[in-house]
Coordinates of C-alpha atoms in Angstrom, one line a residue:
Chain A
M1 CA 203.1 99.1 152.0
D2 CA 206.4 100.6 150.7
T3 CA 207.0 100.2 147.0
K4 CA 210.3 98.4 146.4
Y5 CA 212.7 99.0 143.5
F6 CA 215.6 97.4 141.7
V7 CA 218.4 99.8 141.5
N8 CA 219.8 100.2 137.9
P9 CA 218.7 96.7 136.9
K10 CA 220.0 94.8 134.0
L11 CA 217.4 92.4 132.6
V12 CA 218.1 89.3 130.6
V13 CA 215.4 87.0 129.2
C14 CA 216.6 83.6 127.9
E15 CA 214.9 81.5 125.3
W16 CA 215.8 78.3 123.6
I17 CA 215.7 78.2 119.8
P18 CA 216.5 75.1 117.7
M19 CA 219.6 76.6 116.1
G20 CA 222.6 74.4 115.2
V21 CA 225.8 75.4 113.5
N22 CA 224.4 75.6 110.0
N23 CA 221.7 78.1 110.9
L24 CA 224.1 80.2 112.9
V25 CA 226.7 80.4 110.2
S26 CA 223.9 81.2 107.7
L27 CA 222.7 84.0 110.0
N28 CA 226.2 85.4 110.5
R29 CA 226.9 85.3 106.8
H30 CA 223.6 86.9 105.8
L31 CA 224.0 89.6 108.4
G32 CA 227.5 90.2 107.2
S33 CA 229.0 89.9 110.6
H34 CA 232.4 89.3 109.1
K35 CA 232.2 92.6 107.1
K36 CA 231.8 94.5 110.4
Y37 CA 228.9 96.5 109.1
T38 CA 228.1 99.5 111.3
A39 CA 224.6 99.8 109.9
P40 CA 221.8 97.3 110.6
T41 CA 220.3 94.8 108.2
A42 CA 216.6 94.1 108.0
F43 CA 215.4 90.5 108.4
G44 CA 212.0 88.7 108.6
M45 CA 210.0 91.1 106.4
K46 CA 206.5 89.7 105.8
G47 CA 206.1 88.2 102.3
E48 CA 208.5 86.7 99.8
V49 CA 210.0 87.5 96.4
Q50 CA 207.7 86.0 93.8
N51 CA 210.1 86.0 90.8
L52 CA 213.9 86.3 91.1
E53 CA 214.0 87.6 87.6
D54 CA 212.5 90.9 88.7
G55 CA 215.2 93.3 89.9
T56 CA 212.8 95.1 92.2
F57 CA 210.3 93.5 94.5
K58 CA 207.7 94.5 97.1
M59 CA 207.2 93.1 100.6
E60 CA 204.1 93.3 102.8
S61 CA 205.8 94.9 105.9
S62 CA 209.1 95.8 107.3
G63 CA 211.0 93.3 109.5
C64 CA 213.4 93.7 112.4
F65 CA 216.9 95.1 112.3
L66 CA 220.1 93.3 113.4
Q67 CA 223.4 95.1 113.9
P68 CA 226.3 92.8 114.7
V69 CA 228.4 93.6 117.7
H70 CA 230.5 90.5 118.1
F71 CA 230.5 87.1 116.5
T72 CA 232.4 83.8 115.9
I73 CA 231.2 82.5 112.6
S74 CA 230.0 79.1 113.8
G75 CA 229.8 79.7 117.5
E76 CA 227.8 82.8 118.5
L77 CA 226.4 86.1 117.5
K78 CA 225.9 89.2 119.6
A79 CA 223.8 91.8 117.9
I80 CA 221.7 94.8 118.6
I81 CA 218.1 94.0 117.7
K82 CA 215.5 96.8 117.0
N83 CA 212.3 97.5 115.1
H84 CA 213.6 100.1 112.8
H85 CA 217.0 101.6 112.0
S86 CA 216.6 104.6 114.4
D87 CA 214.7 102.7 117.1
T88 CA 215.6 103.8 120.6
D89 CA 214.1 100.7 122.1
A90 CA 217.0 98.5 121.0
K91 CA 218.0 95.4 122.9
G92 CA 221.0 93.1 123.0
L93 CA 220.7 89.7 121.4
D94 CA 223.2 87.0 122.2
I95 CA 222.6 83.7 120.5
D96 CA 224.9 80.6 120.2
K97 CA 224.9 77.5 118.1
D98 CA 223.2 75.5 120.9
G99 CA 220.2 77.8 120.7
A100 CA 220.8 79.6 123.9
C101 CA 219.3 83.0 123.2
Y102 CA 219.7 85.9 125.6
I103 CA 217.8 89.2 125.1
G104 CA 219.2 91.8 127.4
L105 CA 218.6 95.5 128.3
E106 CA 219.7 97.7 131.1
F107 CA 218.1 100.6 132.9
D108 CA 219.9 103.5 134.4
R109 CA 217.1 104.2 136.9
Q110 CA 215.1 102.5 139.6
I111 CA 212.4 100.0 138.4
E112 CA 209.6 98.9 140.6
I113 CA 210.1 95.2 141.4
A114 CA 206.4 94.4 140.8
H115 CA 206.7 96.0 137.3
I116 CA 209.5 93.7 136.1
K117 CA 207.3 90.8 135.1
D118 CA 205.3 93.1 132.9
I119 CA 208.6 94.2 131.2
I120 CA 209.6 90.6 130.8
G121 CA 206.3 89.8 129.1
N122 CA 206.8 92.7 126.7
I123 CA 210.3 91.6 125.9
E124 CA 209.1 88.1 125.2
A125 CA 206.4 89.3 122.9
Q126 CA 208.7 91.8 121.1
F127 CA 211.4 89.2 120.7
A128 CA 208.9 86.6 119.3
S129 CA 207.5 89.1 116.7
Q130 CA 211.0 90.3 115.7
F131 CA 213.1 87.1 115.7
L132 CA 210.7 84.2 114.9
P133 CA 210.1 85.4 111.3
I134 CA 213.9 85.1 110.7
L135 CA 213.8 81.4 111.5
T136 CA 213.6 78.8 108.8
D137 CA 210.4 76.8 108.3
T138 CA 212.1 73.7 109.9
Q139 CA 213.2 75.7 113.0
M140 CA 209.7 77.0 113.3
S141 CA 208.2 73.6 112.9
L142 CA 210.4 72.2 115.7
L143 CA 209.7 75.1 118.0
K144 CA 205.9 74.8 117.4
C145 CA 206.2 71.1 118.1
S146 CA 208.1 71.8 121.4
Y147 CA 205.3 74.1 122.6
G148 CA 202.5 72.0 121.2
T149 CA 201.1 74.7 119.1
K150 CA 200.0 74.6 115.4
D151 CA 200.2 78.2 114.3
N152 CA 202.8 80.8 114.4
S153 CA 200.8 83.5 116.2
K154 CA 200.1 81.2 119.1
L155 CA 203.8 80.4 119.3
C156 CA 204.6 84.0 119.8
E157 CA 202.4 83.9 122.9
S158 CA 203.6 80.6 124.3
L159 CA 207.3 81.0 124.4
S160 CA 208.5 79.8 127.8
S161 CA 211.4 81.7 129.0
Y162 CA 213.4 82.2 132.1
A163 CA 214.7 85.7 133.1
M164 CA 217.5 87.2 135.2
V165 CA 217.7 90.5 136.9
I166 CA 221.1 91.8 138.0
T167 CA 220.7 94.8 140.2
D168 CA 222.9 97.1 142.3
G169 CA 220.4 96.8 145.2
V170 CA 216.9 96.2 146.3
G171 CA 216.5 98.9 148.9
V172 CA 217.4 96.7 151.8
N173 CA 220.8 95.7 153.0
I174 CA 221.7 92.0 152.3
T175 CA 224.5 90.3 154.2
S176 CA 223.7 86.8 153.1
T177 CA 220.8 85.2 151.2
Q178 CA 220.0 82.9 154.1
E179 CA 219.5 85.9 156.5
F180 CA 217.5 87.8 153.8
L181 CA 215.1 84.9 153.4
E182 CA 214.7 84.4 157.1
D183 CA 213.9 88.1 157.6
E184 CA 210.1 88.3 157.7
S185 CA 210.0 91.8 156.4
A186 CA 212.2 91.1 153.4
K187 CA 211.7 87.4 152.4
N188 CA 208.8 88.1 150.0
L189 CA 210.4 91.1 148.4
L190 CA 211.7 89.3 145.3
T191 CA 208.8 86.8 144.8
P192 CA 206.9 89.1 142.4
I193 CA 209.6 88.3 139.9
T194 CA 211.1 85.0 141.0
D195 CA 207.9 83.2 142.1
W196 CA 208.9 80.4 144.5
I197 CA 212.6 80.7 145.5
I198 CA 214.2 77.3 145.0
G199 CA 217.9 78.1 145.5
H200 CA 220.0 80.9 146.9
Y201 CA 223.7 81.5 147.1
S202 CA 226.0 84.2 148.4
T203 CA 229.2 84.2 146.3
N204 CA 231.7 86.6 144.7
E205 CA 230.2 89.4 146.8
C206 CA 226.9 88.9 145.1
H207 CA 223.6 87.4 146.4
I208 CA 221.8 85.1 144.0
F209 CA 218.2 84.1 144.4
I210 CA 217.0 81.4 142.0
G211 CA 213.2 81.2 141.5
V212 CA 210.9 79.2 139.4
K213 CA 210.4 81.9 136.8
A214 CA 213.5 84.1 137.2
L215 CA 216.7 84.6 139.2
V216 CA 217.9 87.8 140.8
C217 CA 221.5 88.6 141.4
V218 CA 222.1 91.5 143.8
G219 CA 225.6 93.0 143.5
V220 CA 228.0 93.5 140.7
P221 CA 229.0 90.1 139.3
D222 CA 232.5 89.8 137.8
A223 CA 233.1 88.3 134.4
Q224 CA 233.4 84.8 135.8
L225 CA 230.2 85.0 137.7
C226 CA 228.4 86.5 134.7
N227 CA 229.5 83.6 132.6
L228 CA 228.2 81.2 135.3
L229 CA 224.9 83.1 135.6
K230 CA 224.3 82.8 131.9
K231 CA 224.6 79.0 132.2
V232 CA 222.2 79.0 135.2
L233 CA 219.8 81.1 133.2
F234 CA 220.0 78.7 130.3
Q235 CA 219.7 75.6 132.4
Y236 CA 216.4 76.8 133.9
T237 CA 215.2 77.8 130.4
L238 CA 215.9 74.2 129.3
F239 CA 214.1 73.0 132.3
N240 CA 211.0 74.9 131.3
I241 CA 211.3 73.8 127.7
S242 CA 211.6 70.1 128.8
L243 CA 208.5 70.5 130.9
R244 CA 206.5 72.0 128.0
L245 CA 207.8 69.3 125.6
Y246 CA 206.8 66.5 128.0
S247 CA 203.4 68.1 128.5
T248 CA 202.9 68.1 124.7
M249 CA 204.1 64.5 124.4
W250 CA 201.7 63.5 127.3
A251 CA 198.8 65.1 125.5
N252 CA 199.6 63.1 122.4
M253 CA 200.0 59.9 124.3
K254 CA 196.5 60.5 125.8
I255 CA 195.1 60.9 122.3
L256 CA 196.8 57.7 121.3
S257 CA 195.5 55.6 124.2
G258 CA 192.0 57.0 123.5
M259 CA 192.2 55.8 119.9
G260 CA 193.2 52.3 121.0
Q261 CA 190.0 52.0 123.1
T262 CA 187.6 53.1 120.3
I263 CA 188.9 51.1 117.4
P264 CA 186.8 47.9 118.0
N265 CA 183.6 49.9 117.8
S266 CA 184.6 52.5 115.1
N267 CA 183.0 52.7 111.8
Y268 CA 184.8 53.1 108.5
K269 CA 184.5 56.9 108.6
D270 CA 185.9 57.2 112.1
L271 CA 188.7 54.8 111.3
K272 CA 189.7 56.9 108.3
A273 CA 189.7 60.1 110.5
D274 CA 191.7 58.3 113.2
N275 CA 194.2 57.1 110.6
N276 CA 194.8 60.7 109.5
K277 CA 195.2 61.7 113.1
L278 CA 197.6 58.9 113.6
A279 CA 199.7 60.1 110.8
D280 CA 199.8 63.6 112.4
L281 CA 200.8 62.1 115.7
Q282 CA 203.5 60.1 114.1
N283 CA 204.8 63.2 112.5
D284 CA 204.7 65.0 115.9
F285 CA 206.6 62.2 117.6
S286 CA 209.2 62.3 114.8
K287 CA 209.7 66.0 115.5
H288 CA 209.7 65.4 119.2
K289 CA 212.5 63.0 118.7
I290 CA 214.5 65.6 116.8
V291 CA 213.9 68.2 119.4
C292 CA 214.9 65.8 122.2
E293 CA 218.1 65.0 120.3
Q294 CA 218.8 68.7 119.8
I295 CA 218.2 69.4 123.5
K296 CA 220.4 66.5 124.5
K297 CA 223.2 67.8 122.2
T298 CA 222.8 71.3 123.6
V299 CA 223.0 70.1 127.2
E300 CA 226.0 67.9 126.4
S301 CA 227.7 70.9 124.7
K302 CA 227.0 73.1 127.7
L303 CA 228.2 70.4 130.1
N304 CA 231.5 70.2 128.3
T305 CA 232.1 73.9 128.7
L306 CA 230.9 73.8 132.3
E307 CA 233.4 71.0 133.1
E308 CA 236.2 73.5 132.1
D309 CA 234.7 76.2 134.4
I310 CA 234.0 73.9 137.2
S311 CA 237.4 72.2 137.5
G312 CA 238.5 72.2 141.2
K313 CA 235.6 74.4 142.3
K314 CA 233.4 73.2 145.1
S315 CA 230.9 76.1 145.1
P316 CA 227.3 74.8 145.6
L317 CA 226.2 77.0 142.7
Y318 CA 228.6 75.2 140.3
L319 CA 227.7 71.8 141.6
N320 CA 223.9 72.4 141.5
L321 CA 224.3 73.8 138.0
K322 CA 226.1 70.6 136.9
K323 CA 223.5 68.5 138.6
G324 CA 220.7 70.4 136.8
Y325 CA 222.3 69.8 133.4
L326 CA 222.9 66.2 134.1
E327 CA 219.2 65.9 135.0
E328 CA 218.3 67.4 131.7
V329 CA 220.4 64.7 129.9
E330 CA 218.6 62.0 131.9
K331 CA 215.2 63.5 131.1
S332 CA 216.1 63.7 127.4
Q333 CA 217.1 60.1 127.4
D334 CA 213.9 59.2 129.2
R335 CA 211.8 61.1 126.6
S336 CA 213.6 59.3 123.8
V337 CA 212.6 55.9 125.3
L338 CA 209.1 57.1 125.6
I339 CA 209.0 58.3 121.9
D340 CA 210.3 54.9 120.8
Q341 CA 207.6 53.2 122.8
M342 CA 205.0 55.5 121.3
T343 CA 206.3 54.8 117.8
I344 CA 205.7 51.0 118.4
D345 CA 202.3 51.8 119.8
I346 CA 201.4 53.8 116.7
Q347 CA 202.4 50.9 114.5
A348 CA 200.4 48.5 116.5
L349 CA 197.4 50.8 116.4
R350 CA 197.8 51.2 112.6
D351 CA 197.8 47.4 112.2
Q352 CA 194.7 47.2 114.4
M353 CA 193.0 49.8 112.3
Q354 CA 193.9 48.1 109.0
Q355 CA 192.4 44.9 110.3
R356 CA 189.2 46.6 111.4
M357 CA 188.9 48.4 108.1
S358 CA 189.5 45.2 106.1
L359 CA 186.8 43.5 108.2
I360 CA 184.3 46.3 107.4
I361 CA 185.2 46.2 103.7
T362 CA 184.8 42.3 103.6
K363 CA 181.5 42.4 105.4
N364 CA 180.1 45.1 103.2
G365 CA 181.3 43.2 100.2
E366 CA 179.4 40.1 101.4
R367 CA 176.3 42.2 101.9
L368 CA 176.6 43.7 98.5
N369 CA 176.9 40.3 96.9
L370 CA 173.8 39.2 98.8
T371 CA 171.9 42.3 97.6
L372 CA 172.9 41.4 94.0
L373 CA 171.6 37.9 94.5
V374 CA 168.3 39.1 95.9
L375 CA 167.9 41.6 93.0
T376 CA 168.6 38.8 90.6
I377 CA 165.9 36.6 92.2
F378 CA 163.4 39.6 92.0
S379 CA 164.3 39.9 88.3
V380 CA 163.6 36.2 87.9
I381 CA 160.2 36.6 89.7
G382 CA 159.4 39.5 87.4
I383 CA 160.2 37.4 84.4
G384 CA 158.0 34.6 85.9
E385 CA 155.1 37.1 86.2
V386 CA 155.6 38.1 82.6
L387 CA 155.6 34.5 81.6
G388 CA 152.4 33.9 83.5
F389 CA 153.4 31.9 86.6
S390 CA 150.5 31.3 89.1
T391 CA 150.0 33.5 92.2
D392 CA 150.7 30.5 94.5
K393 CA 154.1 30.0 92.9
V394 CA 154.9 33.7 93.2
L395 CA 153.7 33.8 96.9
L396 CA 155.9 30.7 97.6
V397 CA 158.9 32.3 96.1
T398 CA 158.3 35.5 98.0
V399 CA 158.0 33.7 101.4
V400 CA 161.2 31.8 100.6
L401 CA 162.9 35.2 99.8
S402 CA 161.7 37.0 103.0
P403 CA 164.6 36.2 105.2
F404 CA 167.0 37.2 102.5
I405 CA 165.1 40.6 102.1
L406 CA 165.3 41.2 105.8
F407 CA 169.0 40.4 105.7
V408 CA 169.5 42.8 102.9
I409 CA 167.7 45.6 104.7
R410 CA 169.8 45.0 107.8
G411 CA 172.9 44.9 105.7
F412 CA 171.9 48.2 104.0
I413 CA 171.4 49.9 107.4
Q414 CA 174.8 48.6 108.5
Y415 CA 176.4 49.8 105.3
R416 CA 175.0 53.3 105.8
K417 CA 176.3 53.3 109.4
D418 CA 179.8 52.3 108.3
Y419 CA 180.2 54.5 105.3
K420 CA 178.0 57.4 106.1
D421 CA 179.9 60.5 104.8
G422 CA 183.0 58.4 105.0
K423 CA 184.1 58.4 101.4
Chain B
M1 CA 213.8 116.1 108.7
E2 CA 215.5 119.4 109.3
I3 CA 217.3 121.0 106.3
N4 CA 220.2 121.5 108.7
T5 CA 220.5 117.8 109.3
L6 CA 220.3 117.0 105.6
S7 CA 223.0 119.6 104.8
Q8 CA 225.3 117.9 107.3
V9 CA 225.2 114.7 105.3
S10 CA 228.6 114.3 103.7
I11 CA 228.8 111.9 100.7
D12 CA 230.6 112.0 97.4
K13 CA 229.1 112.4 93.9
D14 CA 229.2 108.6 93.2
Q15 CA 227.3 108.0 96.4
K16 CA 224.7 110.6 95.6
C17 CA 224.2 109.1 92.1
I18 CA 223.8 105.6 93.6
L19 CA 221.2 106.9 96.1
F20 CA 219.4 108.7 93.3
A21 CA 219.2 105.4 91.3
Y22 CA 217.9 103.6 94.4
S23 CA 215.3 106.3 94.9
L24 CA 213.9 105.7 91.4
Y25 CA 213.3 102.0 92.2
T26 CA 212.7 101.7 96.0
N27 CA 210.9 103.3 98.8
E28 CA 211.0 102.4 102.5
Q29 CA 207.4 103.4 103.0
E30 CA 206.2 101.2 100.2
Y31 CA 208.4 98.2 101.3
T32 CA 210.0 98.1 97.8
Y33 CA 213.5 96.8 97.4
L34 CA 216.1 96.4 94.7
Q35 CA 218.0 93.1 94.6
Y36 CA 221.8 93.7 95.0
T37 CA 222.5 91.8 91.8
A38 CA 220.1 94.1 90.0
A39 CA 221.7 97.2 91.6
C40 CA 225.1 96.0 90.4
A41 CA 223.7 95.6 86.9
L42 CA 222.2 99.0 87.0
V43 CA 225.4 100.7 88.2
F44 CA 227.5 98.7 85.7
Y45 CA 225.2 100.0 82.9
L46 CA 225.5 103.6 84.3
S47 CA 229.3 103.2 84.5
Q48 CA 229.4 102.2 80.9
K49 CA 227.4 105.3 80.1
G50 CA 230.0 107.4 82.0
F51 CA 228.1 108.3 85.1
F52 CA 230.5 106.4 87.4
N53 CA 234.2 105.8 87.2
Y54 CA 234.2 102.3 88.6
N55 CA 236.7 99.6 87.4
L56 CA 234.5 97.5 85.1
N57 CA 236.9 94.5 85.3
E58 CA 236.3 93.6 88.9
L59 CA 234.3 90.4 89.5
L60 CA 232.2 88.8 92.2
V61 CA 230.8 85.3 92.4
Y62 CA 227.2 85.9 93.5
D63 CA 223.6 84.9 93.2
Y64 CA 222.1 85.6 89.8
K65 CA 218.5 84.3 90.0
E66 CA 218.9 80.7 91.3
E67 CA 222.5 80.3 90.1
R68 CA 225.9 81.3 91.2
R69 CA 227.5 83.4 88.4
Y70 CA 230.4 85.7 87.9
I71 CA 229.0 89.2 87.9
W72 CA 230.5 92.7 88.0
E73 CA 231.0 94.3 91.4
S74 CA 233.5 97.0 92.1
K75 CA 234.7 97.1 95.7
K76 CA 234.4 100.9 95.6
F77 CA 230.8 100.5 94.7
M78 CA 230.3 98.1 97.7
A79 CA 232.0 100.6 100.0
D80 CA 229.8 103.4 98.7
I81 CA 226.7 101.4 99.5
N82 CA 228.0 100.9 103.0
I83 CA 228.6 104.6 103.4
L84 CA 225.0 105.3 102.3
R85 CA 223.9 102.8 104.9
D86 CA 226.0 104.3 107.6
N87 CA 224.3 107.7 106.9
G88 CA 220.9 106.1 107.2
L89 CA 220.1 106.9 103.5
L90 CA 220.0 103.3 102.4
L91 CA 218.7 100.1 104.1
R92 CA 220.1 96.6 103.6
A93 CA 217.6 93.7 103.9
R94 CA 217.6 90.0 103.6
S95 CA 214.3 88.6 102.4
R96 CA 213.0 85.2 101.3
S97 CA 211.9 84.2 97.9
K98 CA 209.8 81.3 96.7
T99 CA 212.8 79.3 95.8
S100 CA 215.6 80.6 98.0
H101 CA 215.7 81.5 101.6
D102 CA 217.9 84.6 101.2
V103 CA 217.8 87.5 98.8
N104 CA 220.1 90.4 99.5
A105 CA 218.5 93.8 98.7
H106 CA 218.5 97.4 99.6
Q107 CA 216.0 100.2 99.7
C108 CA 216.1 104.0 99.8
T109 CA 215.0 105.2 103.2
I110 CA 212.6 108.0 104.0
L111 CA 215.6 110.1 104.9
G112 CA 217.3 109.0 101.6
H113 CA 214.3 110.3 99.6
Q114 CA 214.3 113.5 101.6
Y115 CA 218.0 113.9 100.9
V116 CA 217.5 113.4 97.1
K117 CA 214.8 116.0 97.1
Y118 CA 217.1 118.3 99.1
L119 CA 219.9 117.9 96.5
L120 CA 217.6 118.5 93.6
N121 CA 216.5 121.8 95.2
T122 CA 219.9 123.0 96.3
S123 CA 222.4 121.8 93.8
P124 CA 221.9 122.6 90.1
E125 CA 224.9 120.7 89.1
I126 CA 223.8 117.5 90.8
K127 CA 220.3 118.0 89.6
K128 CA 221.6 118.0 86.0
T129 CA 223.4 114.7 86.7
F130 CA 220.3 113.2 88.2
D131 CA 218.2 114.4 85.3
N132 CA 220.7 112.7 82.9
I133 CA 220.6 109.5 84.9
K134 CA 216.8 109.5 84.9
R135 CA 216.8 110.1 81.2
E136 CA 219.1 107.2 80.7
L137 CA 216.9 104.9 82.7
S138 CA 213.6 106.1 81.2
C139 CA 211.7 105.0 78.2
N140 CA 210.4 107.6 75.7
G141 CA 207.2 108.0 77.6
G142 CA 209.1 108.8 80.8
E143 CA 208.4 105.4 82.5
I144 CA 211.4 104.1 84.4
K145 CA 212.8 101.0 82.8
K146 CA 212.5 97.8 84.8
I147 CA 215.5 95.6 85.5
K148 CA 215.0 92.0 84.5
L149 CA 217.6 89.4 85.3
L150 CA 217.4 87.2 82.2
N151 CA 219.6 84.2 81.5
D152 CA 221.7 85.8 78.8
A153 CA 222.2 89.1 80.6
P154 CA 220.3 91.6 82.8
H155 CA 217.9 93.7 80.7
L156 CA 216.5 97.2 81.1
C157 CA 213.0 96.8 79.9
C158 CA 210.0 98.9 79.1
R159 CA 206.9 98.3 77.1
Y160 CA 208.4 98.3 73.7
Q161 CA 212.1 97.6 74.4
S162 CA 214.3 95.2 76.2
Q163 CA 217.9 96.3 76.2
P164 CA 220.6 93.8 77.5
I165 CA 223.3 95.1 79.8
K166 CA 226.3 93.5 78.0
G167 CA 229.4 92.5 79.8
F168 CA 227.8 92.3 83.2
L169 CA 227.8 88.5 83.4
K170 CA 231.1 86.8 82.8
S171 CA 231.2 83.3 81.5
F172 CA 234.4 81.3 81.5
A173 CA 233.1 78.3 79.5
Q174 CA 235.7 77.3 76.9
S175 CA 234.7 77.3 73.3
P176 CA 236.7 75.6 70.5
D177 CA 237.6 78.9 68.9
N178 CA 238.2 80.6 72.2
S179 CA 241.8 79.8 73.4
S180 CA 242.6 80.0 77.1
K181 CA 242.7 83.5 78.6
I182 CA 245.1 82.4 81.3
P183 CA 248.6 84.0 80.6
P184 CA 251.4 81.6 79.5
H185 CA 252.3 79.3 82.4
N186 CA 254.0 76.0 83.5
P187 CA 252.7 73.1 85.6
F188 CA 253.4 73.5 89.3
F189 CA 253.2 71.1 92.3
I190 CA 253.3 72.1 95.9

């Protein structure tokens, strides 16, 4: 089989980062974008300054380097990102206040189509190791929550992106996307990068194939189409993020329902553990709520700018893009309702747990009192023995006490079961 | 790095001296950095000693430990730093501390250290200046003085001595015996 190539491809990988205006302004200021520095600045070095009183300090490793190219202080930053100041493996980073983050690079040669996913994987991993250490703890916490991961290293591996390839050609002549996809010899040409193709458009002398994992644009898009493609890219990135977020929420909902079923039979130790787990879940749901709100704000912001682009245009690409963003708003609202419902469920579970814990404590209190009573009676018998009571009397008292003793033993066993290692 | 490349570097004497000072305190390979505030204090001190000809009256509102204070910073010094960066001799970095999420700092690059070494070997005049700077920043035993940003002033410290850099921090707090330093003026309304 012939190897197929992208001709002079430009590759853009898109990620969503919880950004916001404050973080972007802060990044722009710290980078010195307004000073138009021509040399890069290092960020995200491992370690932290222990004592600000010391003029010099030592870090554990170097970070990544950002060199501003274009910016608006509260809107966006375009910068070159690299591993060290003379790195030849530099990439373009374009991030805006909504958290749309594009990492781009271009090749002035042919690249095998099947090799592109490998390159995308490498870009994702490099970007994660370079850019994530720059983020604040809060941003990282929200990002980890979105992807359902607890530690930073796993987050680097689990970023879910969407990619775009803009290429001068794919080695076969394309007259329209429809014809291309109907041609038996060509229709699977792009799937190694796109996976399933779910949309295709021929517009502005370009042919656009939208897949589940990536989109391919064959041709030379003008500025207007580039702007539109950026929005398509981001919409599918948000789609993936939403999917991941919902999966994480679903997993948490499952844990919650499992807890509800076990409470009636749980012992004190299990209840205490579940109570801690419940606090974690509540914390997660609070973060989910914030992420949902941020995504909703992001989508609404993008929709506003899209409305300006779209005015009067009937192109199916525009219309489907708008539809995609509107669906994201709807999904976001749907998730918010779900989170509200989960918050109520958590409260109900917490009440149920408290009741069960109180019941266990009360029962054990009763058993303890009974134990004290029996011990007191034993003491009385002992005193009777010392004072010379007859054997019959002692036997009679012992027989009378037998049920109490059995009850105490049973209570002790129950106590052990409820409290075993549960302090 | 080739000697030819190093000989092509074109920076002025102030910039060479700044780079030398940075090379005493920082190293790219060791991930060591000098806070920008501390660098300003250091160059202010060296200017007082006559190594630089910066205007000592220029001010900047900047981070001094966890506070915002008026410190000395000459715009020419800032421009010199940027020229060193553009030549790849100095690196700018923003790091985190335990109490703040951003500390501005610089470090002498590998190339910067090579260039300092090259200057020491090729220019007796600059070597003499560097030796004088090093002497100024050294204790009797030869140890390079540490820069401590203390509340009253930055200090150059070594084991037996802590020497404040006077005049680096400006305070505008009014005291009863200190009349206003604003020139004579009248009220104005816009």
